[in-house]
Amino acid sequence: MEASKVIDTPIATATRLDIDESGSPVNQTMYRGIIGSLLYLTANRLDIVFSVGLWVRFQSNPKESHLKVAKKILRYLKGTQDLVLYHPSGENFNLIRYVDANYAGYLVDRKSTSKMTHFLGSCLILWGTRN
């Protein structure tokens, strides 16, 4: 991974992960180690929470296609080590909330997903997803 190219996004918006029963299995110990590391990073790196949350659903039977997604997240992190939240001073502070829902959009078990964000001015202060 040290010689890998960096990418701009942790996961493509069109990415559809599924169980991939025909895929080749990977080492569960290594896979779960990556999960632990990325979950630890989500406390400070809010930009990867959705991608990690989508990816960790397959930890009981990981396949090569799932490991490729993990590597994409790691490549994204490699290129965004200096990414920080910026708060401009003197800005108007209006609280704005956005909510979105996707009913039965998850291909594996047809779960619904809802998402929300809260902005104070132009700064993201709270976000969340629910399945």
PDB file of C-alpha atoms in Angstrom:
ATOM      1  CA  MET A   1       0.000   0.000   0.000  1.00  0.00           C
ATOM      2  CA  GLU A   2       2.953   2.360   0.457  1.00  0.00           C
ATOM      3  CA  ALA A   3       3.570   2.555  -3.302  1.00  0.00           C
ATOM      4  CA  SER A   4      -0.124   2.825  -4.224  1.00  0.00           C
ATOM      5  CA  LYS A   5      -1.625   5.850  -5.944  1.00  0.00           C
ATOM      6  CA  VAL A   6      -3.872   8.163  -3.950  1.00  0.00           C
ATOM      7  CA  ILE A   7      -7.531   8.680  -4.897  1.00  0.00           C
ATOM      8  CA  ASP A   8      -9.946  11.600  -4.374  1.00  0.00           C
ATOM      9  CA  THR A   9     -12.904   9.785  -2.781  1.00  0.00           C
ATOM     10  CA  PRO A  10     -13.062   6.888  -0.311  1.00  0.00           C
ATOM     11  CA  ILE A  11     -15.781   5.090  -2.270  1.00  0.00           C
ATOM     12  CA  ALA A  12     -17.512   5.817  -5.555  1.00  0.00           C
ATOM     13  CA  THR A  13     -21.140   6.893  -5.271  1.00  0.00           C
ATOM     14  CA  ALA A  14     -22.175   4.173  -7.703  1.00  0.00           C
ATOM     15  CA  THR A  15     -20.486   1.390  -5.701  1.00  0.00           C
ATOM     16  CA  ARG A  16     -22.873  -1.454  -4.911  1.00  0.00           C
ATOM     17  CA  LEU A  17     -21.518  -3.965  -2.425  1.00  0.00           C
ATOM     18  CA  ASP A  18     -23.141  -7.349  -2.031  1.00  0.00           C
ATOM     19  CA  ILE A  19     -22.366 -10.712  -0.417  1.00  0.00           C
ATOM     20  CA  ASP A  20     -20.346 -11.884  -3.474  1.00  0.00           C
ATOM     21  CA  GLU A  21     -20.825 -15.611  -2.776  1.00  0.00           C
ATOM     22  CA  SER A  22     -18.762 -16.624  -5.813  1.00  0.00           C
ATOM     23  CA  GLY A  23     -15.766 -14.428  -4.868  1.00  0.00           C
ATOM     24  CA  SER A  24     -12.534 -15.782  -3.415  1.00  0.00           C
ATOM     25  CA  PRO A  25     -12.320 -15.526   0.402  1.00  0.00           C
ATOM     26  CA  VAL A  26      -9.639 -13.482   2.191  1.00  0.00           C
ATOM     27  CA  ASN A  27      -7.939 -13.842   5.566  1.00  0.00           C
ATOM     28  CA  GLN A  28     -10.532 -12.845   8.204  1.00  0.00           C
ATOM     29  CA  THR A  29      -7.895 -11.882  10.788  1.00  0.00           C
ATOM     30  CA  MET A  30      -6.273  -9.385   8.419  1.00  0.00           C
ATOM     31  CA  TYR A  31      -9.674  -8.101   7.266  1.00  0.00           C
ATOM     32  CA  ARG A  32     -10.879  -7.534  10.828  1.00  0.00           C
ATOM     33  CA  GLY A  33      -7.601  -5.817  11.694  1.00  0.00           C
ATOM     34  CA  ILE A  34      -8.237  -3.311   8.914  1.00  0.00           C
ATOM     35  CA  ILE A  35     -11.804  -2.890  10.204  1.00  0.00           C
ATOM     36  CA  GLY A  36     -10.552  -2.085  13.694  1.00  0.00           C
ATOM     37  CA  SER A  37      -8.072   0.452  12.402  1.00  0.00           C
ATOM     38  CA  LEU A  38     -10.583   2.200  10.172  1.00  0.00           C
ATOM     39  CA  LEU A  39     -13.286   2.248  12.852  1.00  0.00           C
ATOM     40  CA  TYR A  40     -10.772   3.869  15.192  1.00  0.00           C
ATOM     41  CA  LEU A  41     -10.078   6.549  12.567  1.00  0.00           C
ATOM     42  CA  THR A  42     -13.780   7.357  12.126  1.00  0.00           C
ATOM     43  CA  ALA A  43     -13.751   9.215  15.451  1.00  0.00           C
ATOM     44  CA  ASN A  44     -11.638  11.956  13.839  1.00  0.00           C
ATOM     45  CA  ARG A  45     -12.137  11.405  10.124  1.00  0.00           C
ATOM     46  CA  LEU A  46     -15.834  11.934   9.508  1.00  0.00           C
ATOM     47  CA  ASP A  47     -15.274  11.843   5.764  1.00  0.00           C
ATOM     48  CA  ILE A  48     -14.802   8.049   5.812  1.00  0.00           C
ATOM     49  CA  VAL A  49     -17.614   7.023   8.170  1.00  0.00           C
ATOM     50  CA  PHE A  50     -20.169   6.229   5.466  1.00  0.00           C
ATOM     51  CA  SER A  51     -17.674   4.242   3.387  1.00  0.00           C
ATOM     52  CA  VAL A  52     -16.415   2.284   6.390  1.00  0.00           C
ATOM     53  CA  GLY A  53     -19.963   1.650   7.607  1.00  0.00           C
ATOM     54  CA  LEU A  54     -20.967   0.263   4.229  1.00  0.00           C
ATOM     55  CA  TRP A  55     -17.854  -1.894   3.988  1.00  0.00           C
ATOM     56  CA  VAL A  56     -17.805  -3.453   7.500  1.00  0.00           C
ATOM     57  CA  ARG A  57     -21.127  -5.190   6.902  1.00  0.00           C
ATOM     58  CA  PHE A  58     -19.221  -8.020   5.230  1.00  0.00           C
ATOM     59  CA  GLN A  59     -16.812  -8.953   8.026  1.00  0.00           C
ATOM     60  CA  SER A  60     -18.313 -12.398   8.687  1.00  0.00           C
ATOM     61  CA  ASN A  61     -17.426 -13.726   5.225  1.00  0.00           C
ATOM     62  CA  PRO A  62     -15.042 -11.280   3.500  1.00  0.00           C
ATOM     63  CA  LYS A  63     -14.235 -11.721  -0.174  1.00  0.00           C
ATOM     64  CA  GLU A  64     -11.624 -10.244  -2.483  1.00  0.00           C
ATOM     65  CA  SER A  65     -14.119  -7.636  -3.765  1.00  0.00           C
ATOM     66  CA  HIS A  66     -14.638  -6.376  -0.194  1.00  0.00           C
ATOM     67  CA  LEU A  67     -10.882  -6.136   0.364  1.00  0.00           C
ATOM     68  CA  LYS A  68     -10.607  -3.975  -2.774  1.00  0.00           C
ATOM     69  CA  VAL A  69     -13.001  -1.473  -1.194  1.00  0.00           C
ATOM     70  CA  ALA A  70     -10.882  -1.434   1.982  1.00  0.00           C
ATOM     71  CA  LYS A  71      -7.804  -0.703  -0.086  1.00  0.00           C
ATOM     72  CA  LYS A  72      -9.603   2.196  -1.788  1.00  0.00           C
ATOM     73  CA  ILE A  73     -10.401   3.710   1.602  1.00  0.00           C
ATOM     74  CA  LEU A  74      -6.753   3.317   2.641  1.00  0.00           C
ATOM     75  CA  ARG A  75      -5.587   4.943  -0.607  1.00  0.00           C
ATOM     76  CA  TYR A  76      -7.954   7.848   0.053  1.00  0.00           C
ATOM     77  CA  LEU A  77      -6.571   8.253   3.578  1.00  0.00           C
ATOM     78  CA  LYS A  78      -3.027   8.258   2.249  1.00  0.00           C
ATOM     79  CA  GLY A  79      -3.809  11.246   0.040  1.00  0.00           C
ATOM     80  CA  THR A  80      -5.776  13.234   2.625  1.00  0.00           C
ATOM     81  CA  GLN A  81      -3.499  13.150   5.670  1.00  0.00           C
ATOM     82  CA  ASP A  82      -3.531  16.946   5.890  1.00  0.00           C
ATOM     83  CA  LEU A  83      -7.332  17.302   5.585  1.00  0.00           C
ATOM     84  CA  VAL A  84      -8.818  19.498   8.363  1.00  0.00           C
ATOM     85  CA  LEU A  85     -12.142  21.171   9.144  1.00  0.00           C
ATOM     86  CA  TYR A  86     -12.091  24.899   8.493  1.00  0.00           C
ATOM     87  CA  HIS A  87     -14.299  27.424  10.273  1.00  0.00           C
ATOM     88  CA  PRO A  88     -14.191  30.978   8.908  1.00  0.00           C
ATOM     89  CA  SER A  89     -14.574  33.736  11.504  1.00  0.00           C
ATOM     90  CA  GLY A  90     -17.257  36.404  11.293  1.00  0.00           C
ATOM     91  CA  GLU A  91     -19.766  34.235   9.426  1.00  0.00           C
ATOM     92  CA  ASN A  92     -23.524  34.212   9.974  1.00  0.00           C
ATOM     93  CA  PHE A  93     -24.543  31.161  12.037  1.00  0.00           C
ATOM     94  CA  ASN A  94     -27.791  29.741  10.727  1.00  0.00           C
ATOM     95  CA  LEU A  95     -28.652  26.175  11.726  1.00  0.00           C
ATOM     96  CA  ILE A  96     -29.634  24.157   8.645  1.00  0.00           C
ATOM     97  CA  ARG A  97     -30.688  20.482   8.590  1.00  0.00           C
ATOM     98  CA  TYR A  98     -30.827  18.176   5.566  1.00  0.00           C
ATOM     99  CA  VAL A  99     -32.463  14.723   5.643  1.00  0.00           C
ATOM    100  CA  ASP A 100     -32.584  11.991   2.989  1.00  0.00           C
ATOM    101  CA  ALA A 101     -33.994   8.455   2.928  1.00  0.00           C
ATOM    102  CA  ASN A 102     -33.495   5.459   0.647  1.00  0.00           C
ATOM    103  CA  TYR A 103     -36.219   2.872   1.151  1.00  0.00           C
ATOM    104  CA  ALA A 104     -35.121  -0.741   0.549  1.00  0.00           C
ATOM    105  CA  GLY A 105     -32.048   0.433  -1.367  1.00  0.00           C
ATOM    106  CA  TYR A 106     -29.545  -1.983   0.205  1.00  0.00           C
ATOM    107  CA  LEU A 107     -29.291  -4.918  -2.226  1.00  0.00           C
ATOM    108  CA  VAL A 108     -28.431  -7.677   0.271  1.00  0.00           C
ATOM    109  CA  ASP A 109     -31.372  -7.550   2.689  1.00  0.00           C
ATOM    110  CA  ARG A 110     -33.459  -4.633   1.332  1.00  0.00           C
ATOM    111  CA  LYS A 111     -32.862  -2.441   4.393  1.00  0.00           C
ATOM    112  CA  SER A 112     -33.728   1.218   4.273  1.00  0.00           C
ATOM    113  CA  THR A 113     -31.126   3.872   4.963  1.00  0.00           C
ATOM    114  CA  SER A 114     -31.702   7.407   6.191  1.00  0.00           C
ATOM    115  CA  LYS A 115     -29.107  10.169   6.373  1.00  0.00           C
ATOM    116  CA  MET A 116     -29.034  13.585   7.998  1.00  0.00           C
ATOM    117  CA  THR A 117     -26.647  16.508   8.319  1.00  0.00           C
ATOM    118  CA  HIS A 118     -26.664  19.655  10.446  1.00  0.00           C
ATOM    119  CA  PHE A 119     -24.779  22.775   9.405  1.00  0.00           C
ATOM    120  CA  LEU A 120     -24.030  25.797  11.544  1.00  0.00           C
ATOM    121  CA  GLY A 121     -23.367  28.435   8.941  1.00  0.00           C
ATOM    122  CA  SER A 122     -21.269  26.631   6.333  1.00  0.00           C
ATOM    123  CA  CYS A 123     -19.687  24.227   8.854  1.00  0.00           C
ATOM    124  CA  LEU A 124     -20.866  20.663   9.274  1.00  0.00           C
ATOM    125  CA  ILE A 125     -21.432  20.074  13.002  1.00  0.00           C
ATOM    126  CA  LEU A 126     -23.469  16.848  13.098  1.00  0.00           C
ATOM    127  CA  TRP A 127     -24.297  14.068  10.723  1.00  0.00           C
ATOM    128  CA  GLY A 128     -25.656  10.558  10.954  1.00  0.00           C
ATOM    129  CA  THR A 129     -26.950   7.510   9.133  1.00  0.00           C
ATOM    130  CA  ARG A 130     -29.406   4.869  10.214  1.00  0.00           C
ATOM    131  CA  ASN A 131     -30.267   1.498   8.707  1.00  0.00           C
TER     132      ASN A 131
END
